Short mmCIF file of N, CA and C in Angstrom, two decimals:
data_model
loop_
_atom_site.label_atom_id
_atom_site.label_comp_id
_atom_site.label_asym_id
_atom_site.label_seq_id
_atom_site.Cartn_x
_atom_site.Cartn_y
_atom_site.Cartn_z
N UNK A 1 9.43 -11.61 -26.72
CA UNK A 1 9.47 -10.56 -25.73
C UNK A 1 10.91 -10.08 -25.57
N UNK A 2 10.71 -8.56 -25.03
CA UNK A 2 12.07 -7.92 -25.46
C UNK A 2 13.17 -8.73 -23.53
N UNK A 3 14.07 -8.98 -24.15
CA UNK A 3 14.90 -9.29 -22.48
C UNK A 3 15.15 -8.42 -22.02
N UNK A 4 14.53 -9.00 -20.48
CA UNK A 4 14.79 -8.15 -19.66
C UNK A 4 14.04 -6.94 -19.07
N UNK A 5 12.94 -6.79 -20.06
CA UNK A 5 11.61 -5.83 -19.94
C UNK A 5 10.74 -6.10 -18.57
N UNK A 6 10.93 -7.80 -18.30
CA UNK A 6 10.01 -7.62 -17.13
C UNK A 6 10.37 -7.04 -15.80
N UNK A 7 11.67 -6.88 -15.88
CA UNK A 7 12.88 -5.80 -14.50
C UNK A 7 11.82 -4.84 -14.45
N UNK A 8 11.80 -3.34 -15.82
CA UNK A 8 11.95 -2.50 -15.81
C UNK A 8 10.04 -2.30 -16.01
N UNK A 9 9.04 -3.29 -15.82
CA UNK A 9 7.75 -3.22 -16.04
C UNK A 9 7.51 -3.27 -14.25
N UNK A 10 8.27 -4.11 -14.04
CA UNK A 10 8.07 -4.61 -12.60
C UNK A 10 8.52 -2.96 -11.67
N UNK A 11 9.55 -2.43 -12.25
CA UNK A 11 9.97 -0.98 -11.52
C UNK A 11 9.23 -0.14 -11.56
N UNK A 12 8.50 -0.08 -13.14
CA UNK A 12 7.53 1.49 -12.75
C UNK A 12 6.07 0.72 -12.29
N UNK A 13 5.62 -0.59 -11.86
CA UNK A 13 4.21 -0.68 -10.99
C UNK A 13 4.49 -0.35 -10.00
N UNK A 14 6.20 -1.04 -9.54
CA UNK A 14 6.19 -0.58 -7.69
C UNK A 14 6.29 0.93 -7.89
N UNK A 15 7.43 1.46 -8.66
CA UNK A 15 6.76 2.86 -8.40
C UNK A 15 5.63 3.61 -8.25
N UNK A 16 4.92 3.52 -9.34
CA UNK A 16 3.34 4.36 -9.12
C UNK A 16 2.44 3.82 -7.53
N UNK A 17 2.45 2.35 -7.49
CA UNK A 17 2.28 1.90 -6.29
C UNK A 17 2.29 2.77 -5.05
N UNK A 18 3.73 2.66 -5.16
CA UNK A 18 4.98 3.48 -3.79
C UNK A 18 4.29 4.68 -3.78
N UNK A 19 4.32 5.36 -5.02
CA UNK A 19 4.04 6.81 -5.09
C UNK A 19 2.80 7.14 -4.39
N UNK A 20 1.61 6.50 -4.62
CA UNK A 20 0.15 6.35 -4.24
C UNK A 20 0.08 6.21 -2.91
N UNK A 21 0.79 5.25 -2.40
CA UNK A 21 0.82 4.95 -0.96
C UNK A 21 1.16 6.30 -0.09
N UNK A 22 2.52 6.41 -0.74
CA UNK A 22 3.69 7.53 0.13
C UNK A 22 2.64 8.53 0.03
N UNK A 23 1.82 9.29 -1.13
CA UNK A 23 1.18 10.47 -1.10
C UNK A 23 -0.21 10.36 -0.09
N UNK A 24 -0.53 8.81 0.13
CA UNK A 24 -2.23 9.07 1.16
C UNK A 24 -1.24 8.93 2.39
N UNK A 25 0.12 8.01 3.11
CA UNK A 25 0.75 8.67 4.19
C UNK A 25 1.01 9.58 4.30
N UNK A 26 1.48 10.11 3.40
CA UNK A 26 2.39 11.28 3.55
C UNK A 26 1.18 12.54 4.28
N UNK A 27 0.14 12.78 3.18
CA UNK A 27 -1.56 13.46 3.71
C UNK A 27 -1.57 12.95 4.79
N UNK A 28 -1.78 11.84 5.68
CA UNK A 28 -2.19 11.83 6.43
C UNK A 28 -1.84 12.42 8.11
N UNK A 29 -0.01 11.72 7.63
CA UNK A 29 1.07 12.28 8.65
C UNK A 29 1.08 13.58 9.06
N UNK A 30 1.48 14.37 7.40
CA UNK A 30 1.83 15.98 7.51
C UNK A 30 0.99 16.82 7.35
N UNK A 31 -0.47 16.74 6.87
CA UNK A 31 -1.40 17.25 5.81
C UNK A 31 -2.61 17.13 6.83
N UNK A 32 -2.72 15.89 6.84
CA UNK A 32 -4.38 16.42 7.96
C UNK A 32 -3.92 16.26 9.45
N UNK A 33 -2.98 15.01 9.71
CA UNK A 33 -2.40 14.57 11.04
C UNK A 33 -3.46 13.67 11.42
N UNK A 34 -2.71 12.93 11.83
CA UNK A 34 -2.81 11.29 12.82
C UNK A 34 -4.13 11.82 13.67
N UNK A 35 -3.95 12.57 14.42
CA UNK A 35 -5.10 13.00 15.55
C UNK A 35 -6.61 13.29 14.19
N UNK A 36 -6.95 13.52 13.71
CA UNK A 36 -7.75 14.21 12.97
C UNK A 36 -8.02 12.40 12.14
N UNK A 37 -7.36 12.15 11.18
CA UNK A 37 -7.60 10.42 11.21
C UNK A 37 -7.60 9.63 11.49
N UNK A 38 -7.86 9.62 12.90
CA UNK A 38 -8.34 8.63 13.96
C UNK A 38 -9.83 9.61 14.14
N UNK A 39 -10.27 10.70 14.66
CA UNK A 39 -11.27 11.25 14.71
C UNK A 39 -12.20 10.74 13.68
N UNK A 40 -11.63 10.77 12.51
CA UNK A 40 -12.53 10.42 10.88
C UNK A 40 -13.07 9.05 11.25
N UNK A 41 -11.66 8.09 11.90
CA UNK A 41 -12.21 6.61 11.34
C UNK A 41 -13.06 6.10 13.02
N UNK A 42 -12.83 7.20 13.93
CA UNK A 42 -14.06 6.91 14.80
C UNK A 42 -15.45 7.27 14.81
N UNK A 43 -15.35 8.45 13.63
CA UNK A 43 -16.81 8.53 12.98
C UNK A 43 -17.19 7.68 12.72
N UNK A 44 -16.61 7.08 11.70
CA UNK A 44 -16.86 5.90 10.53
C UNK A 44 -17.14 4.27 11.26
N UNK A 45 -16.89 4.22 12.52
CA UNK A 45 -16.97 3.31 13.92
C UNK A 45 -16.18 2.11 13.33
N UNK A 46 -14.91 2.95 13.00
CA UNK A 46 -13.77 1.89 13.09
C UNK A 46 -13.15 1.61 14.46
N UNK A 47 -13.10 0.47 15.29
CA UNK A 47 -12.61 0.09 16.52
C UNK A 47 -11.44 0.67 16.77
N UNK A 48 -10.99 0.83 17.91
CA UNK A 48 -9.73 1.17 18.02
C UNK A 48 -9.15 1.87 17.44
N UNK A 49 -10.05 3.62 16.80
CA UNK A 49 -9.77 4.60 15.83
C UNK A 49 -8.31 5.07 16.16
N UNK A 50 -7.82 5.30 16.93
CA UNK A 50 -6.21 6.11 17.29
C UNK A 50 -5.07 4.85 16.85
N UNK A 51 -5.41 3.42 17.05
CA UNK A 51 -4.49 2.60 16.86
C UNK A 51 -4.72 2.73 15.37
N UNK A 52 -5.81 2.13 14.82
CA UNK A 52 -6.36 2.14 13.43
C UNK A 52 -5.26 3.81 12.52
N UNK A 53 -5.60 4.46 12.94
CA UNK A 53 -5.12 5.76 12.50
C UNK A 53 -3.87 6.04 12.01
N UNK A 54 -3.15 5.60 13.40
CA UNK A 54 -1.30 5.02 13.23
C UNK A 54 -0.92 4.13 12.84
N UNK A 55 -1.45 3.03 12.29
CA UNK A 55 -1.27 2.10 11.61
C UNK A 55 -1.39 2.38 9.87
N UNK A 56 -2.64 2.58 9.78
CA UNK A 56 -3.21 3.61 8.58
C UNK A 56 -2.07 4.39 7.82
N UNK A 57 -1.74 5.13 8.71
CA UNK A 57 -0.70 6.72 7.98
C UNK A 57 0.51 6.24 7.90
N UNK A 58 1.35 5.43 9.36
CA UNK A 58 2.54 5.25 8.84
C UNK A 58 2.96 3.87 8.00
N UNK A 59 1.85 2.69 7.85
CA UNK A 59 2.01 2.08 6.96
C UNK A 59 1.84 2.37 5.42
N UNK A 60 1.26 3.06 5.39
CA UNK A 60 0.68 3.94 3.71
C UNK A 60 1.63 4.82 3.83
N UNK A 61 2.64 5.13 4.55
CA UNK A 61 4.30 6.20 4.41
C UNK A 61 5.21 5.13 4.12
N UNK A 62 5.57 4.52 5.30
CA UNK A 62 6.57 3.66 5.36
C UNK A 62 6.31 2.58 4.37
N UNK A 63 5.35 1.79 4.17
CA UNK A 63 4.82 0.88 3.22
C UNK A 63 5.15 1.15 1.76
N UNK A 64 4.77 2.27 1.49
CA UNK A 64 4.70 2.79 0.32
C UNK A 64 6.18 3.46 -0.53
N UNK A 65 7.00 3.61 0.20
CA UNK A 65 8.39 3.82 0.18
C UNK A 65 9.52 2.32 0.03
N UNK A 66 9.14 1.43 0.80
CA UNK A 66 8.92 -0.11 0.95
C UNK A 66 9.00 -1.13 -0.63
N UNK A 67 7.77 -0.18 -0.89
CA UNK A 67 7.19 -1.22 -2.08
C UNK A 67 8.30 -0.18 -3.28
N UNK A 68 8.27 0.94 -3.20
CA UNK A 68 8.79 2.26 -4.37
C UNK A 68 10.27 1.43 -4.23
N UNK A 69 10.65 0.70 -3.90
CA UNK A 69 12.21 0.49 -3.48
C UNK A 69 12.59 -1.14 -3.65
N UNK A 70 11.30 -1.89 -3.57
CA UNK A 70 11.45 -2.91 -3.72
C UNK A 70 12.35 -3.33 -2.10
N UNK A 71 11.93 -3.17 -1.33
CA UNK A 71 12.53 -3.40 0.38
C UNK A 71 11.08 -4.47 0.79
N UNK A 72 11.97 -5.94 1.21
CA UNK A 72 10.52 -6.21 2.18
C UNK A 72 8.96 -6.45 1.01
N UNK A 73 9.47 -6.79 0.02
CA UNK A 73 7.66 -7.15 -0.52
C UNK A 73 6.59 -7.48 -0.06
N UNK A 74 6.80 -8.93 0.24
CA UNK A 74 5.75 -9.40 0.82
C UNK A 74 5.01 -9.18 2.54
N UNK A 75 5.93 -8.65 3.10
CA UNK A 75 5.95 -7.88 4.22
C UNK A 75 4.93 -6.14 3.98
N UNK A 76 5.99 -5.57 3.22
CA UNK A 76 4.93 -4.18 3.26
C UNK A 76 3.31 -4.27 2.50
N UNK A 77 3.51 -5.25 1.58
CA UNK A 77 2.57 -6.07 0.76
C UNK A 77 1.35 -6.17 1.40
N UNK A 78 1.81 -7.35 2.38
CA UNK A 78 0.30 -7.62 3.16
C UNK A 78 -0.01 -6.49 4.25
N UNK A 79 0.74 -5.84 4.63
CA UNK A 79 0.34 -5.12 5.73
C UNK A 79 -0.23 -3.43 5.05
N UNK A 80 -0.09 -3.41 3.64
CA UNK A 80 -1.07 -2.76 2.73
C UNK A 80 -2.43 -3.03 2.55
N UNK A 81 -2.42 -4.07 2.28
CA UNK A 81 -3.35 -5.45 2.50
C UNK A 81 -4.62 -4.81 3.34
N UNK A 82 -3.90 -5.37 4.33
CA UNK A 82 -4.70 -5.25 5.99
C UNK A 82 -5.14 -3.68 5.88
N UNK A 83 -4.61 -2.79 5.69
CA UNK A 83 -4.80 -1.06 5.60
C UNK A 83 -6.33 -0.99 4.87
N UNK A 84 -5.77 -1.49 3.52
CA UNK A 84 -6.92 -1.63 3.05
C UNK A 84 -7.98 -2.55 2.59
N UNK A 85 -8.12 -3.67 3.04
CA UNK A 85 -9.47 -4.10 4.20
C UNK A 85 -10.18 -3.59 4.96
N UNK A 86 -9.46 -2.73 6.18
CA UNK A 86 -10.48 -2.20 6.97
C UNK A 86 -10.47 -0.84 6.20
N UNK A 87 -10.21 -0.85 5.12
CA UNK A 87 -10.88 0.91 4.98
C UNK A 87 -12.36 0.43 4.64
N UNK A 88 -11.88 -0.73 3.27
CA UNK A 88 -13.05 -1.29 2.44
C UNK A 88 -14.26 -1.75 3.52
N UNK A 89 -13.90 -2.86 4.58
CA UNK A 89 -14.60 -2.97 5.09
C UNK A 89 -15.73 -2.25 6.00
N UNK A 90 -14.75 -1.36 6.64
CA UNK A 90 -15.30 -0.27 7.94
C UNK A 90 -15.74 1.13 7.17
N UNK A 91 -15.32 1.43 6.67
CA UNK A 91 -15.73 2.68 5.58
C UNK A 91 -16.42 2.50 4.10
N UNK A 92 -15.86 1.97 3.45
CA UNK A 92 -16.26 2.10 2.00
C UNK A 92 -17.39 0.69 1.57
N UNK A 93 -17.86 -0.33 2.51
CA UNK A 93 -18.45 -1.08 1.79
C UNK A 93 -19.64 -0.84 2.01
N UNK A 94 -20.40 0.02 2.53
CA UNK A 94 -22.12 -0.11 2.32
C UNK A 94 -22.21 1.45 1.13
N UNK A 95 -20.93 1.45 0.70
CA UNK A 95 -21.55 2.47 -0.12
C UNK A 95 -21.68 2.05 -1.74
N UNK A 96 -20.84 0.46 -1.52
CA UNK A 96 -20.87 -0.33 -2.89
C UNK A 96 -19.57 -0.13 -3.44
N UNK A 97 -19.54 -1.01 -5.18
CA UNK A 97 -18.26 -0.93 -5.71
C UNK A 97 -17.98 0.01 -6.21
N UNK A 98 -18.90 1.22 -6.60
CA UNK A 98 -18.72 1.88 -7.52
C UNK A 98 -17.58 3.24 -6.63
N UNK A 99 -16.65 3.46 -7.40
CA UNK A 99 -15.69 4.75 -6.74
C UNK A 99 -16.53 5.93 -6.62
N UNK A 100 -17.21 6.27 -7.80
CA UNK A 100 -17.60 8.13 -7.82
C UNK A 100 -18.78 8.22 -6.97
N UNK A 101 -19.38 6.58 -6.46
CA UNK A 101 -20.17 6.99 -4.79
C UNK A 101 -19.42 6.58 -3.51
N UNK A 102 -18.25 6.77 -3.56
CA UNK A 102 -17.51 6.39 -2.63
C UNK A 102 -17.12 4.89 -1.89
N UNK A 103 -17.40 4.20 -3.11
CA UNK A 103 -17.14 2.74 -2.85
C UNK A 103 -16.21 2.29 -3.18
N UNK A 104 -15.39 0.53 -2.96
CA UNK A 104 -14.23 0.54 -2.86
C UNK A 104 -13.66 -0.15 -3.84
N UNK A 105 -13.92 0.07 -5.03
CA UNK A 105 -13.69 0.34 -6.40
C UNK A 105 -12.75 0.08 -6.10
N UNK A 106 -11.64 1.39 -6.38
CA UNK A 106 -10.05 1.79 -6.15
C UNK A 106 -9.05 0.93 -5.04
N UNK A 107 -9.72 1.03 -4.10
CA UNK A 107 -9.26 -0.17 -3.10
C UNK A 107 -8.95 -1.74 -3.61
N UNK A 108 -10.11 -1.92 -4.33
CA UNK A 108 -9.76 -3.19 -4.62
C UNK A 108 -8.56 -3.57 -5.92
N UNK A 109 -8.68 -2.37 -6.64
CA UNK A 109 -7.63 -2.39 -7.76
C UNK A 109 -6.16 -2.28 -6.95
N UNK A 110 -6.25 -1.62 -5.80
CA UNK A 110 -4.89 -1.62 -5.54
C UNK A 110 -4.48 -2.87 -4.69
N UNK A 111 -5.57 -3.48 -3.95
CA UNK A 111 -5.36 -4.87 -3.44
C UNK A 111 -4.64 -5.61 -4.70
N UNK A 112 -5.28 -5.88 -5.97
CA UNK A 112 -4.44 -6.50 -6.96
C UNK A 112 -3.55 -6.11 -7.81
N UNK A 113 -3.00 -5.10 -7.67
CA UNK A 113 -1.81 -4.37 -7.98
C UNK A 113 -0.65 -4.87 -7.10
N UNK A 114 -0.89 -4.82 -5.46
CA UNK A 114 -0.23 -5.08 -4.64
C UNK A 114 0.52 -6.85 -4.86
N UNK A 115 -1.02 -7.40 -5.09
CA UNK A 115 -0.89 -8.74 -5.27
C UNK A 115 0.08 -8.94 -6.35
N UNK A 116 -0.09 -8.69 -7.55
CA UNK A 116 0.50 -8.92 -8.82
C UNK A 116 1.91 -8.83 -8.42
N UNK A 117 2.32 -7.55 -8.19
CA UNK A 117 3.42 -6.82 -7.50
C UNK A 117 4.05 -7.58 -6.78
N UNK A 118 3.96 -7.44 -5.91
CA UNK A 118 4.85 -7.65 -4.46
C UNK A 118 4.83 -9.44 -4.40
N UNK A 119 4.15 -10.35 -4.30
CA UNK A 119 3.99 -11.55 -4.73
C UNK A 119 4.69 -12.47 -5.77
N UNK A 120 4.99 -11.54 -6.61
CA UNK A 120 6.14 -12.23 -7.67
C UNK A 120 7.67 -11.75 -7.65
N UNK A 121 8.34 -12.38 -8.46
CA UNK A 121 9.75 -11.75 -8.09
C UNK A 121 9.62 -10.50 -7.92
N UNK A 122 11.11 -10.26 -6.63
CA UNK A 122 11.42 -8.55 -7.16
C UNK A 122 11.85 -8.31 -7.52
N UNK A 123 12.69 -9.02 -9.00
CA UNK A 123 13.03 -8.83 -10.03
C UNK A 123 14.76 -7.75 -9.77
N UNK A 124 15.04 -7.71 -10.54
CA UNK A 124 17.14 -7.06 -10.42
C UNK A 124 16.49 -5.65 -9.86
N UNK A 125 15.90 -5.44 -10.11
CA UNK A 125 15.78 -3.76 -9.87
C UNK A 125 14.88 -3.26 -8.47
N UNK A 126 15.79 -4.54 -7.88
CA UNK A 126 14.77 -4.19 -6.22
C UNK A 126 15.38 -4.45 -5.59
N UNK A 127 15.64 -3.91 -4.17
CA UNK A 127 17.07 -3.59 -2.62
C UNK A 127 16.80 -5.11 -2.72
N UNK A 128 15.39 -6.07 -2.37
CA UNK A 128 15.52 -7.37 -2.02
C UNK A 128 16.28 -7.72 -2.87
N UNK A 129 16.10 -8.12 -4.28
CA UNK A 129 17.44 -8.52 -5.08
C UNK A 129 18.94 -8.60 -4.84
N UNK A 130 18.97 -7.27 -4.46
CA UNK A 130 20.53 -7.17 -3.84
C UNK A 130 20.65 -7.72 -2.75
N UNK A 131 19.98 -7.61 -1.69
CA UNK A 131 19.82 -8.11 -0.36
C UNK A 131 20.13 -10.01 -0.23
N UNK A 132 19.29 -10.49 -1.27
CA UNK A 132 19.08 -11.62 -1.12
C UNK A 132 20.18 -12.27 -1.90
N UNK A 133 20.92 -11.78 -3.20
CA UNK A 133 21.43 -11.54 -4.03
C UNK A 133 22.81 -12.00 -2.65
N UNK A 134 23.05 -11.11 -2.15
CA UNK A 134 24.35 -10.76 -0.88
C UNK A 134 24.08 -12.06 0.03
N UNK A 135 22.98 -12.35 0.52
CA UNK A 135 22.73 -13.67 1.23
C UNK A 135 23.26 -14.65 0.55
N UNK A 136 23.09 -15.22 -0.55
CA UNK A 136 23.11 -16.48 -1.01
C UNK A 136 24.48 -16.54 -1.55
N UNK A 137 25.20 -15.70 -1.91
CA UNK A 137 26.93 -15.87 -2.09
C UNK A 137 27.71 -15.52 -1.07
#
């Protein structure tokens, strides 16, 4: 194996990751708004739809920027996690696994993306690196 490849394998998952995240916050924040996805996920008789909502949008913003940066892994990690659980759970699971009937297919691929990801080193090419990197000398 070529050295040093696993830095720069490890940079573009968190990217696309980051990217995915930042673009369903980003929709949610600027694009439909917080008020309107809390409305959705009190259709959907997610508890506590307005908390659910703000949790939802600015963790899938902030989270997703987080992971694109390598800031905080295992931190923005699980609390991706948790986002999407209750989508899977409260929304997407009586419709099954399959994605193109709205099941949580996709969800679950990004649960183990996250996992793979954020769970193992964050490798030279991540703020924690430097961060932790600065701690220990």
């Amino acid at each position: 194996m070529v050295k040093g490849i696993n830095g720069y394998a490890h940079l573009v998952a968190r990217l696309i990751l980051g990217v995915i995240f930042v673009m369903h916050g980003w929709q949610k924040v600027f694009d439909v708004g917080v008020e309107q996805v809390a409305r959705d996920f009190d259709a959907a008789g997610v508890p506590w739809p307005d908390l659910v909502g703000q949790y939802s949008a600015w963790v899938e913003l902030i989270g997703g920027v987080a992971v694109a940066i390598g800031l905080a892994l295992p931190v923005a990690c699980v609390l991706l996690i948790v986002d999407l659980g209750i989508e899977i759970y409260f929304i997407r699971f009586d419709a099954g696994f399959w994605d193109y009937a709205g099941g949580y297919e996709f969800q679950l691929a990004l649960i183990a993306a996250l996992a793979a990801v954020c769970f193992a080193q964050a490798g030279t090419l991540a703020v924690d690196h430097f961060v932790y990197s600065k701690i220990k000398s």
